[in-house]
Short mmCIF file of C-alpha atoms in Angstrom, two decimals:
data_model
loop_
_atom_site.label_atom_id
_atom_site.label_comp_id
_atom_site.label_asym_id
_atom_site.label_seq_id
_atom_site.Cartn_x
_atom_site.Cartn_y
_atom_site.Cartn_z
CA MET A 16 21.02 21.79 -0.28
CA ARG A 17 22.67 21.99 -3.89
CA GLU A 18 24.56 25.13 -5.26
CA VAL A 19 22.46 27.23 -7.56
CA TRP A 20 23.83 29.15 -10.24
CA ILE A 21 22.74 31.76 -12.60
CA VAL A 22 23.51 30.99 -16.17
CA GLY A 23 21.41 33.42 -18.15
CA ILE A 24 19.77 36.86 -17.90
CA GLY A 25 17.57 38.68 -20.20
CA ALA A 26 15.75 41.88 -20.07
CA THR A 27 13.95 44.62 -21.97
CA PRO A 28 14.46 48.31 -21.68
CA VAL A 29 12.34 49.98 -19.02
CA ARG A 30 9.80 52.33 -20.97
CA GLU A 31 6.57 53.27 -21.78
CA HIS A 32 6.11 50.66 -24.05
CA TRP A 33 2.61 51.67 -25.66
CA ASP A 34 3.29 49.34 -28.53
CA ARG A 35 4.02 46.20 -26.62
CA SER A 36 1.95 43.83 -24.66
CA LEU A 37 2.65 41.93 -21.46
CA ARG A 38 3.62 38.63 -23.16
CA ASP A 39 5.74 40.26 -25.78
CA LEU A 40 7.77 41.91 -23.27
CA ALA A 41 8.04 38.84 -21.18
CA TRP A 42 9.05 36.87 -24.16
CA GLU A 43 11.75 38.94 -25.17
CA ALA A 44 13.48 38.75 -21.69
CA MET A 45 12.85 34.93 -21.52
CA HIS A 46 14.15 34.45 -24.85
CA ARG A 47 17.33 36.41 -24.01
CA ALA A 48 18.09 34.23 -20.83
CA LEU A 49 17.12 31.06 -22.75
CA GLU A 50 19.87 31.90 -25.34
CA GLU A 51 22.54 32.22 -22.61
CA ALA A 52 21.72 29.11 -21.00
CA ALA A 53 23.32 27.05 -23.79
CA GLY A 54 20.72 24.50 -24.23
CA LEU A 55 19.63 23.82 -20.88
CA GLN A 56 15.81 23.61 -20.56
CA PRO A 57 13.80 24.89 -17.64
CA GLN A 58 11.48 22.56 -15.78
CA ALA A 59 9.46 25.21 -14.28
CA LEU A 60 8.77 28.92 -14.89
CA PHE A 61 8.13 31.13 -12.09
CA VAL A 62 6.48 34.33 -13.03
CA ALA A 63 6.69 37.62 -11.02
CA ASN A 64 3.93 40.12 -11.50
CA MET A 65 2.06 42.48 -9.17
CA LEU A 66 -0.75 44.08 -11.05
CA ALA A 67 -1.82 42.24 -14.33
CA PRO A 68 -5.27 40.99 -12.48
CA LEU A 69 -6.02 44.71 -11.97
CA THR A 70 -4.42 46.27 -14.93
CA ALA A 71 -4.83 43.87 -17.84
CA HIS A 72 -7.62 41.70 -16.52
CA GLN A 73 -5.35 38.85 -16.88
CA THR A 74 -4.65 36.20 -14.27
CA HIS A 75 -3.17 32.60 -15.03
CA LEU A 76 0.21 34.20 -16.32
CA GLY A 77 2.12 31.00 -15.63
CA THR A 78 0.41 29.18 -18.50
CA LEU A 79 -0.08 32.22 -20.46
CA LEU A 80 3.74 32.82 -20.55
CA ALA A 81 4.68 29.31 -20.87
CA ASP A 82 2.56 28.77 -23.72
CA TYR A 83 3.58 31.82 -25.48
CA ALA A 84 7.34 31.01 -25.04
CA GLY A 85 6.80 27.77 -26.55
CA LEU A 86 7.71 25.99 -23.17
CA GLU A 87 4.98 23.72 -23.89
CA GLY A 88 3.51 21.68 -21.02
CA ILE A 89 6.10 22.83 -18.22
CA GLU A 90 5.22 23.50 -14.58
CA ALA A 91 4.28 27.41 -14.22
CA VAL A 92 3.18 29.69 -11.62
CA THR A 93 2.60 33.35 -10.59
CA VAL A 94 4.63 34.65 -7.40
CA GLU A 95 3.09 37.84 -6.18
CA ALA A 96 4.16 39.76 -3.10
CA ALA A 97 3.84 43.42 -4.44
CA GLY A 98 6.98 45.33 -5.25
CA ALA A 99 8.96 42.20 -3.79
CA SER A 100 7.48 39.79 -6.39
CA GLY A 101 10.54 39.53 -8.46
CA GLY A 102 12.65 38.88 -5.50
CA MET A 103 10.20 36.42 -4.17
CA ALA A 104 9.78 34.40 -7.44
CA LEU A 105 13.43 34.14 -7.65
CA ARG A 106 13.37 32.88 -4.15
CA GLN A 107 10.83 30.31 -5.27
CA ALA A 108 12.80 29.04 -8.01
CA TYR A 109 16.05 29.09 -5.96
CA LEU A 110 14.27 26.67 -3.26
CA ALA A 111 13.26 24.43 -6.03
CA VAL A 112 16.52 23.97 -7.41
CA ALA A 113 18.35 24.01 -4.09
CA SER A 114 16.09 21.18 -2.73
CA GLY A 115 16.78 19.01 -5.66
CA ALA A 116 13.14 19.06 -6.70
CA LEU A 117 14.31 20.77 -9.92
CA ASP A 118 17.22 21.09 -11.90
CA ALA A 119 16.78 24.05 -13.86
CA ALA A 120 14.08 26.94 -13.57
CA LEU A 121 13.37 30.13 -15.31
CA VAL A 122 12.13 33.25 -13.65
CA VAL A 123 10.48 36.06 -15.59
CA GLY A 124 9.38 39.45 -13.97
CA VAL A 125 6.82 41.53 -16.10
CA GLU A 126 4.83 44.28 -15.57
CA LYS A 127 2.51 46.72 -17.91
CA PHE A 128 1.50 49.63 -16.33
CA THR A 129 0.80 51.86 -18.99
CA ASP A 130 -2.28 49.96 -20.28
CA VAL A 131 -3.94 52.08 -17.56
CA VAL A 132 -3.31 55.70 -16.55
CA GLY A 133 -3.83 58.02 -13.66
CA PRO A 134 -6.24 57.05 -10.92
CA GLU A 135 -6.52 53.42 -12.29
CA VAL A 136 -2.82 52.97 -11.81
CA GLU A 137 -3.02 54.59 -8.24
CA GLY A 138 -5.75 52.49 -7.49
CA ALA A 139 -3.87 49.39 -8.47
CA MET A 140 -0.92 50.35 -6.51
CA ALA A 141 -3.07 50.93 -3.48
CA ALA A 142 -4.45 47.26 -3.81
CA THR A 143 -0.98 46.35 -2.27
CA LEU A 144 -1.73 48.06 1.02
CA ASP A 145 -4.47 46.89 3.60
CA ALA A 146 -7.41 47.20 1.10
CA ASP A 147 -9.97 47.71 4.10
CA TYR A 148 -7.91 49.79 6.43
CA GLU A 149 -5.50 51.70 4.49
CA ALA A 150 -6.62 52.04 0.52
CA GLU A 151 -10.64 52.47 1.69
CA PRO A 152 -9.70 55.59 3.45
CA GLY A 153 -7.97 56.94 0.28
CA LEU A 154 -4.08 56.07 1.21
CA THR A 155 -1.78 55.53 -1.69
CA PRO A 156 1.76 53.89 -1.53
CA ALA A 157 3.23 57.47 -2.26
CA ALA A 158 1.19 59.20 0.43
CA GLN A 159 2.22 56.48 2.91
CA ALA A 160 5.96 56.89 1.76
CA ALA A 161 5.37 60.87 2.13
CA TRP A 162 4.49 60.04 5.87
CA LEU A 163 7.76 58.18 6.28
CA MET A 164 9.67 61.23 5.22
CA GLN A 165 7.82 63.53 7.37
CA MET A 166 8.36 61.26 10.29
CA TYR A 167 12.01 60.63 9.48
CA ARG A 168 12.61 64.47 9.17
CA GLU A 169 10.68 65.14 12.51
CA ARG A 170 12.35 62.37 14.33
CA TYR A 171 15.97 63.12 13.50
CA ASN A 172 15.61 66.87 12.62
CA ALA A 173 16.90 66.11 9.11
CA PRO A 174 16.85 68.76 6.58
CA GLU A 175 14.32 68.96 3.52
CA THR A 176 17.33 67.70 1.30
CA ALA A 177 17.65 64.60 3.45
CA PHE A 178 16.43 62.20 0.64
CA MET A 179 18.22 64.16 -2.12
CA PRO A 180 21.32 62.16 -2.36
CA PHE A 181 19.55 58.88 -3.20
CA ALA A 182 17.91 60.66 -6.15
CA LEU A 183 20.88 62.27 -7.44
CA LEU A 184 23.06 58.93 -7.08
CA ALA A 185 20.20 57.01 -9.00
CA HIS A 186 20.05 59.48 -11.96
CA ARG A 187 23.73 59.76 -12.29
CA HIS A 188 24.02 56.01 -12.35
CA ALA A 189 21.31 55.67 -14.84
CA VAL A 190 23.59 57.44 -17.39
CA GLY A 191 25.43 54.39 -17.94
CA ASN A 192 22.35 52.05 -18.40
CA PRO A 193 20.86 51.54 -21.62
CA TYR A 194 18.06 49.89 -20.07
CA ALA A 195 17.17 52.76 -17.92
CA MET A 196 14.23 54.94 -18.61
CA PHE A 197 15.65 58.36 -17.28
CA ARG A 198 19.29 58.42 -18.60
CA ARG A 199 20.08 62.11 -17.24
CA ALA A 200 21.76 63.24 -14.12
CA ILE A 201 19.89 65.47 -12.02
CA SER A 202 21.12 68.56 -10.01
CA GLU A 203 20.25 69.86 -6.64
CA LYS A 204 18.54 72.64 -8.52
CA HIS A 205 16.27 69.85 -10.35
CA TYR A 206 15.62 68.30 -7.15
CA ARG A 207 14.48 71.38 -5.39
CA HIS A 208 11.84 72.33 -8.07
CA GLY A 209 10.29 68.81 -8.63
CA ALA A 210 6.47 68.66 -9.01
CA PRO A 211 4.87 67.94 -5.85
CA VAL A 212 3.17 64.59 -5.46
CA ALA A 213 2.23 64.25 -1.73
CA PRO A 214 4.22 66.88 0.42
CA PRO A 215 6.84 66.78 1.37
CA MET A 216 7.31 64.07 -1.51
CA THR A 217 8.04 65.28 -5.14
CA ILE A 218 8.62 63.44 -8.23
CA PHE A 219 12.20 63.11 -7.18
CA ASP A 220 11.30 61.09 -4.33
CA MET A 221 9.67 58.29 -6.07
CA ALA A 222 10.39 55.85 -9.23
CA PRO A 223 8.33 56.19 -12.22
CA TYR A 224 5.97 53.38 -12.84
CA ALA A 225 6.89 51.76 -16.13
CA ASP A 226 6.69 48.79 -18.23
CA GLY A 227 9.36 46.04 -18.55
CA ALA A 228 10.44 42.53 -18.30
CA ALA A 229 13.40 40.74 -17.09
CA ALA A 230 14.26 37.01 -16.69
CA VAL A 231 17.01 34.76 -14.89
CA PHE A 232 17.71 31.34 -15.62
CA LEU A 233 18.91 29.11 -12.79
CA ALA A 234 20.51 25.62 -12.78
CA ALA A 235 21.89 23.21 -10.13
CA ARG A 236 25.72 23.44 -10.28
CA ASP A 237 26.02 19.56 -10.99
CA VAL A 238 23.74 19.93 -14.19
CA LEU A 239 25.81 22.75 -15.90
CA PRO A 240 27.65 22.01 -19.09
CA PRO A 241 31.31 22.30 -19.00
CA GLU A 242 31.21 25.36 -21.43
CA LEU A 243 28.91 28.25 -20.94
CA PRO A 244 28.73 31.25 -23.05
CA ARG A 245 28.84 33.88 -20.14
CA PRO A 246 30.26 33.32 -16.70
CA ALA A 247 27.96 31.92 -14.09
CA VAL A 248 27.10 33.84 -10.73
CA ARG A 249 26.34 31.83 -7.76
CA ILE A 250 23.26 32.56 -5.42
CA ALA A 251 25.11 32.08 -2.28
CA GLY A 252 22.23 33.19 0.03
CA SER A 253 18.65 33.80 -0.22
CA ALA A 254 15.91 34.95 2.50
CA ALA A 255 12.51 36.65 2.96
CA ALA A 256 10.87 38.06 5.91
CA THR A 257 7.50 39.90 6.50
CA ASP A 258 6.28 42.75 8.67
CA ARG A 259 2.80 43.94 9.65
CA LEU A 260 1.11 44.87 6.37
CA ALA A 261 -0.57 47.92 7.50
CA LEU A 262 1.81 50.65 8.61
CA HIS A 263 -0.46 51.94 11.35
CA ASP A 264 0.01 48.61 12.93
CA ARG A 265 3.58 48.72 13.27
CA GLU A 266 5.07 50.00 16.59
CA ASP A 267 7.91 51.90 14.80
CA PRO A 268 7.02 52.67 11.10
CA LEU A 269 10.50 53.89 10.70
CA ALA A 270 12.16 50.63 11.69
CA PHE A 271 12.28 48.50 8.44
CA THR A 272 12.59 45.18 10.55
CA ALA A 273 11.80 42.86 7.57
CA ALA A 274 14.56 44.39 5.42
CA ALA A 275 16.95 43.84 8.33
CA ARG A 276 15.82 40.18 8.97
CA SER A 277 16.06 39.01 5.51
CA PHE A 278 19.36 40.88 4.74
CA HIS A 279 21.10 39.25 7.93
CA ARG A 280 19.72 35.69 7.14
CA ALA A 281 20.66 35.76 3.49
CA LEU A 282 24.06 37.02 4.29
CA GLU A 283 24.38 34.47 7.20
CA GLU A 284 23.61 31.63 4.56
CA ALA A 285 26.08 32.90 2.39
CA GLY A 286 28.84 33.06 5.03
CA VAL A 287 29.31 36.80 3.99
CA SER A 288 29.79 39.75 6.54
CA PRO A 289 28.44 43.11 5.66
CA HIS A 290 31.62 44.62 5.07
CA GLN A 291 32.75 42.05 2.67
CA VAL A 292 29.61 43.13 0.30
CA ASP A 293 31.10 44.98 -2.66
CA PHE A 294 27.77 46.50 -3.69
CA PHE A 295 24.40 46.90 -2.49
CA GLU A 296 20.90 47.42 -4.43
CA PRO A 297 18.43 48.60 -1.99
CA PHE A 298 14.89 48.88 -3.10
CA ASP A 299 14.21 52.70 -4.01
CA LEU A 300 10.59 52.73 -5.32
CA PHE A 301 10.52 55.64 -3.00
CA GLY A 302 13.61 57.45 -1.87
CA VAL A 303 13.04 57.53 1.73
CA TYR A 304 13.13 53.54 1.57
CA VAL A 305 16.89 53.81 0.92
CA PRO A 306 18.25 55.43 4.23
CA LEU A 307 15.50 53.49 6.24
CA THR A 308 17.06 50.31 4.66
CA LEU A 309 20.61 51.12 5.00
CA GLU A 310 19.86 52.19 8.90
CA ALA A 311 18.01 48.84 9.37
CA VAL A 312 20.65 46.76 8.10
CA GLY A 313 23.43 48.71 9.90
CA TYR A 314 25.21 50.36 6.85
CA ALA A 315 24.28 53.68 8.80
CA ASP A 316 23.39 54.87 12.22
CA PRO A 317 19.66 55.72 12.62
CA GLY A 318 18.74 59.32 11.11
CA ARG A 319 22.41 59.42 9.48
CA ALA A 320 22.30 57.49 6.06
CA TRP A 321 21.75 60.80 4.08
CA GLN A 322 24.86 62.47 5.56
CA ASP A 323 27.79 62.46 3.00
CA ALA A 324 25.68 59.76 1.12
CA GLU A 325 26.79 60.83 -2.40
CA ARG A 326 30.20 60.15 -1.44
CA ARG A 327 29.80 57.11 0.63
CA PHE A 328 27.29 55.29 -1.68
CA GLY A 329 28.47 56.32 -5.00
CA LEU A 330 30.26 54.11 -7.62
CA ASP A 331 33.72 54.94 -5.99
CA GLY A 332 32.46 54.87 -2.53
CA GLU A 333 32.68 52.54 0.47
CA LEU A 334 29.49 50.71 -0.60
CA PRO A 335 28.22 51.59 -3.93
CA ILE A 336 24.34 51.53 -4.12
CA LEU A 337 21.76 51.86 -7.02
CA THR A 338 24.74 51.19 -9.26
CA LEU A 339 22.95 50.99 -12.51
CA GLY A 340 20.00 53.58 -11.57
CA GLY A 341 17.88 51.91 -9.20
CA GLN A 342 14.01 51.94 -9.54
CA LYS A 343 14.22 55.81 -9.44
CA ALA A 344 16.00 56.19 -12.63
CA ARG A 345 15.93 53.02 -14.34
CA GLY A 346 12.24 52.92 -13.70
CA PHE A 347 9.98 50.76 -11.63
CA PRO A 348 8.56 47.84 -13.47
CA GLY A 349 6.48 46.27 -10.67
CA GLY A 350 6.75 42.75 -10.40
CA ALA A 351 9.72 42.78 -12.76
CA ALA A 352 11.56 45.43 -10.37
CA GLY A 353 13.35 42.61 -8.35
CA VAL A 354 14.13 40.83 -11.20
CA TYR A 355 16.00 43.57 -12.99
CA GLN A 356 17.89 44.12 -9.60
CA VAL A 357 19.24 40.67 -10.15
CA VAL A 358 20.02 41.03 -14.05
CA GLU A 359 22.09 44.45 -13.06
CA ALA A 360 23.99 42.82 -10.05
CA VAL A 361 24.99 39.77 -12.47
CA TRP A 362 26.19 42.48 -14.89
CA GLN A 363 28.39 43.87 -12.24
CA LEU A 364 29.85 40.23 -11.49
CA ARG A 365 30.33 39.30 -14.72
CA GLY A 366 32.24 42.61 -15.46
CA GLN A 367 29.55 43.82 -18.07
CA ALA A 368 28.53 47.03 -16.18
CA GLY A 369 30.22 49.15 -18.70
CA ASP A 370 30.97 52.93 -17.30
CA ASN A 371 29.26 51.70 -14.07
CA GLN A 372 31.41 48.70 -13.26
CA ILE A 373 32.46 48.37 -9.89
CA ALA A 374 36.19 47.16 -9.89
CA HIS A 375 36.74 43.88 -8.60
CA ALA A 376 33.23 43.15 -7.72
CA ARG A 377 32.84 39.57 -6.23
CA VAL A 378 29.76 39.79 -3.77
CA GLY A 379 26.72 41.72 -4.64
CA VAL A 380 23.39 41.95 -2.39
CA VAL A 381 20.00 42.77 -3.79
CA GLN A 382 17.01 43.49 -1.89
CA ALA A 383 13.45 43.70 -3.14
CA LEU A 384 10.76 45.23 -0.98
CA GLY A 385 6.88 44.96 -1.09
CA GLY A 386 5.42 47.96 0.39
CA PRO A 387 7.60 49.83 3.22
CA ALA A 388 9.40 46.60 3.78
CA SER A 389 6.03 44.74 4.51
CA THR A 390 7.88 42.06 2.30
CA ALA A 391 11.72 42.08 1.98
CA VAL A 392 13.65 39.42 0.01
CA THR A 393 17.34 39.39 -0.18
CA HIS A 394 19.79 37.71 -2.31
CA VAL A 395 23.57 37.34 -2.02
CA LEU A 396 25.29 37.01 -5.45
CA GLN A 397 28.71 35.77 -5.66
CA ARG A 398 31.32 35.63 -8.58
CA PRO A 399 33.35 32.33 -8.22
CA MET B 20 -20.28 46.40 -6.14
CA GLU B 21 -18.69 44.57 -3.14
CA LEU B 22 -21.87 45.14 -0.99
CA ALA B 23 -21.15 42.30 1.61
CA ARG B 24 -17.50 43.61 1.80
CA HIS B 25 -18.50 47.11 2.77
CA TRP B 26 -21.67 45.89 5.15
CA ARG B 27 -19.52 43.52 7.24
CA LEU B 28 -17.27 46.29 8.06
CA LYS B 29 -20.11 48.66 9.33
CA LYS B 30 -19.25 48.19 12.89
CA GLN B 31 -15.76 49.36 12.44
CA ARG B 32 -16.59 52.11 9.78
CA TYR B 33 -19.18 53.62 11.58
CA ALA B 34 -18.38 52.98 15.17
CA LEU B 35 -14.76 52.22 15.48
CA GLN B 36 -15.42 48.98 17.00
CA GLY B 37 -12.41 47.11 17.95
CA GLU B 38 -11.56 44.57 20.52
CA VAL B 39 -9.99 44.33 23.89
CA CYS B 40 -7.56 41.46 24.84
CA PRO B 41 -8.96 39.71 27.89
CA HIS B 42 -5.55 38.55 28.70
CA CYS B 43 -3.42 41.72 28.64
CA GLN B 44 -6.03 44.47 28.25
CA THR B 45 -4.45 45.69 25.00
CA LYS B 46 -6.89 47.56 22.91
CA ILE B 47 -7.10 46.39 19.50
CA PHE B 48 -8.20 47.95 16.21
CA PRO B 49 -9.13 46.91 13.46
CA PRO B 50 -10.18 43.66 15.04
CA ARG B 51 -8.16 40.68 14.37
CA ASP B 52 -9.12 38.07 17.16
CA ILE B 53 -5.42 37.61 17.87
CA CYS B 54 -3.95 39.97 20.49
CA PRO B 55 -0.79 41.42 18.68
CA ALA B 56 0.87 42.01 21.95
CA CYS B 57 0.39 38.60 23.85
CA LYS B 58 -0.49 36.61 20.75
CA GLN B 59 -3.49 34.96 22.66
CA GLU B 60 -7.06 34.94 21.53
CA ALA B 61 -8.89 38.25 21.83
CA ARG B 62 -12.67 38.36 20.69
CA THR B 63 -14.16 40.75 23.30
CA ASP B 64 -15.68 43.76 21.74
CA HIS B 65 -14.42 47.21 22.55
CA THR B 66 -15.80 50.50 21.17
CA PHE B 67 -13.16 53.36 20.90
CA SER B 68 -13.70 56.82 22.05
CA GLY B 69 -12.70 58.38 18.48
CA ARG B 70 -10.20 60.80 20.13
CA GLY B 71 -6.81 60.88 18.89
CA LYS B 72 -3.95 62.85 17.63
CA VAL B 73 -2.23 63.32 14.24
CA VAL B 74 1.12 61.46 13.95
CA ALA B 75 1.83 61.93 10.39
CA PHE B 76 0.04 63.53 7.24
CA THR B 77 -0.01 64.38 3.76
CA VAL B 78 -1.97 65.66 0.84
CA VAL B 79 -3.02 63.04 -1.98
CA THR B 80 -2.89 64.92 -5.19
CA GLN B 81 -2.65 61.81 -7.47
CA PRO B 82 -5.68 59.90 -6.19
CA PRO B 83 -6.83 56.40 -6.80
CA LYS B 84 -9.75 55.47 -8.82
CA GLY B 85 -13.12 56.45 -6.84
CA TYR B 86 -11.31 59.22 -5.09
CA GLU B 87 -10.81 61.79 -8.00
CA ALA B 88 -13.70 64.15 -6.79
CA GLN B 89 -12.32 64.52 -3.31
CA ALA B 90 -8.72 65.31 -4.39
CA PRO B 91 -6.83 67.02 -3.14
CA TYR B 92 -7.48 65.52 0.37
CA VAL B 93 -5.64 65.12 3.71
CA VAL B 94 -4.76 61.58 4.84
CA ALA B 95 -3.19 61.26 8.18
CA LEU B 96 -1.89 58.53 10.55
CA VAL B 97 -3.86 59.10 13.68
CA GLU B 98 -3.01 57.81 17.23
CA LEU B 99 -6.16 56.89 19.10
CA GLU B 100 -6.18 57.70 22.74
CA GLU B 101 -6.32 54.02 23.48
CA GLY B 102 -3.23 53.26 21.72
CA PRO B 103 -3.77 51.77 18.21
CA ARG B 104 -3.12 53.69 15.16
CA VAL B 105 -5.60 54.29 12.22
CA THR B 106 -5.36 55.49 8.62
CA ALA B 107 -8.03 58.04 7.92
CA GLN B 108 -8.57 61.30 6.14
CA LEU B 109 -8.89 64.60 7.83
CA THR B 110 -11.94 66.71 7.47
CA ASP B 111 -13.63 69.93 8.50
CA LEU B 112 -10.25 71.54 8.50
CA GLY B 113 -11.50 74.85 7.08
CA ASP B 114 -8.40 77.18 7.19
CA GLU B 115 -6.72 75.13 9.75
CA GLU B 116 -3.60 73.67 8.65
CA PRO B 117 -3.00 70.16 9.99
CA TYR B 118 0.25 69.69 12.44
CA ILE B 119 1.86 66.71 14.13
CA GLY B 120 0.07 66.31 17.33
CA MET B 121 -3.23 67.95 16.07
CA PRO B 122 -5.92 66.60 18.47
CA VAL B 123 -8.49 65.19 16.38
CA GLU B 124 -11.92 63.23 16.85
CA MET B 125 -13.82 60.64 14.59
CA VAL B 126 -16.67 61.58 12.62
CA THR B 127 -18.45 59.60 10.02
CA ARG B 128 -18.40 60.92 6.51
CA LYS B 129 -18.84 59.63 2.98
CA LEU B 130 -15.75 57.83 1.82
CA ARG B 131 -16.59 57.30 -1.80
CA THR B 132 -19.21 56.48 -4.20
CA VAL B 133 -18.81 53.11 -5.85
CA GLU B 134 -19.19 53.53 -9.80
CA GLY B 135 -22.21 52.48 -11.58
CA GLU B 136 -25.71 53.02 -11.76
CA ARG B 137 -26.55 51.06 -8.73
CA GLY B 138 -23.37 52.21 -7.22
CA ILE B 139 -23.43 52.06 -3.32
CA ILE B 140 -22.05 55.08 -1.03
CA VAL B 141 -19.55 53.99 1.30
CA TYR B 142 -19.29 55.71 4.54
CA GLY B 143 -16.71 55.36 7.29
CA TYR B 144 -14.57 57.26 9.69
CA LYS B 145 -12.67 60.50 9.09
CA PHE B 146 -11.22 62.89 11.66
CA ARG B 147 -11.87 66.68 12.23
CA PRO B 148 -9.93 68.91 14.49
CA ARG B 149 -11.37 67.98 18.19
CA LEU B 150 -14.17 70.28 19.11
CA THR B 151 -14.53 68.89 22.50
CA VAL B 152 -11.21 70.20 23.75
CA ALA B 153 -12.52 73.38 25.32
CA GLN B 154 -15.43 71.70 26.97
CA ARG B 155 -13.21 69.13 28.68
CA ALA B 156 -10.37 71.67 29.70
#
């Protein structure tokens, strides 16, 4: 396997971009990543998207976006794995370059939520569940996460504020991220008065569905030009795993087995131990996913990740998480979510994270989840 | 309209028909032809009793398209007596608040009406508080 490096990144702010289209957002992110790549040309485009067939009546995004971006004639394909689409598209590009099949590839994640509203959005999100046996009875991903909150509190006798630290951390960290949707810290008082979504879940326990695009340019080490405008970051490990799709089919719904599997495989490939990780980006589409992930991968004991979490997982803590606001406060741009995580991790590793910079960050781990760790994709990123 | 999709699931939706593994006797719902426990072929039909208990529940206030008229509704994770868990709405609750461990039983109800002039009505299982508890005791 060849070494694979990230030589360019780009993103749009995450917003309700009423005035912009899917292709327009994607192009902006791709254009920025290509600019950083110092003249390297991608041989393939991997598009990450989860909902366009339902929300935009648009399939065939690979060709659409390659065409729109002027990458005439190149190989292009869409990768979909629900919320993990971004991580999975990056992994496909990584595998292609690492194997030697390609020298350079561009990944772009893009989502337009706001072309549909209300029940149509919930319906599209519900299509990521088991359509016949979860969505048809009326389940939504939010309702499913509400079950997990209820089961977690029941099993571990955890207080109603158990998931609060993760919302507070995300909002606090988004203040320093100009690309984030909600750049305001929230207090315990805000959290306690969140509008209910599906009890016990409120709006502060779930990320806002929003529009955005993010792109990452990968190249094999041996084709890199001697001078790059930005420091390159190495993809040192990459791994994906799946679980039973329907939550009701899992022996223990609170065990994020796929999150643990992909995490440990990726770290093993990178030759990194969990305590050598300088920061971690878990996937907080729903706040409850964070403690379940931290506990599954071994950063916290079962039922305890919420304890002292603001200190332990803050920017100055032993393991900073959600360092630029996570999905919760940066916003959840569907198929682009996993690519944003990588862009943010690259900011950290290049020393471009501004007020949120983790001092001496050398190893960052990002994990994208599709559903409640129904798919999990983990990447280990390393500064040389 | 997806007529065939709903029609072919009628045994599951109307009668909770699943499978039993001939090798390890694991009861399987929904049917999947491969036993999740022993990974061997399992194609023997098994009809479930429809009795179970609530493992988790919530109230959907932001419903998907097609479910707006029912909201708010209670959707629960129900553990069947025979072992498997299913996702289903709770119905006929009246003044009763659902709770973890609540005994429930399957009933057939309208799930939704598919939009359109010739829209079909999808029926399927929901669960109500168990009425048969007193008789069995």
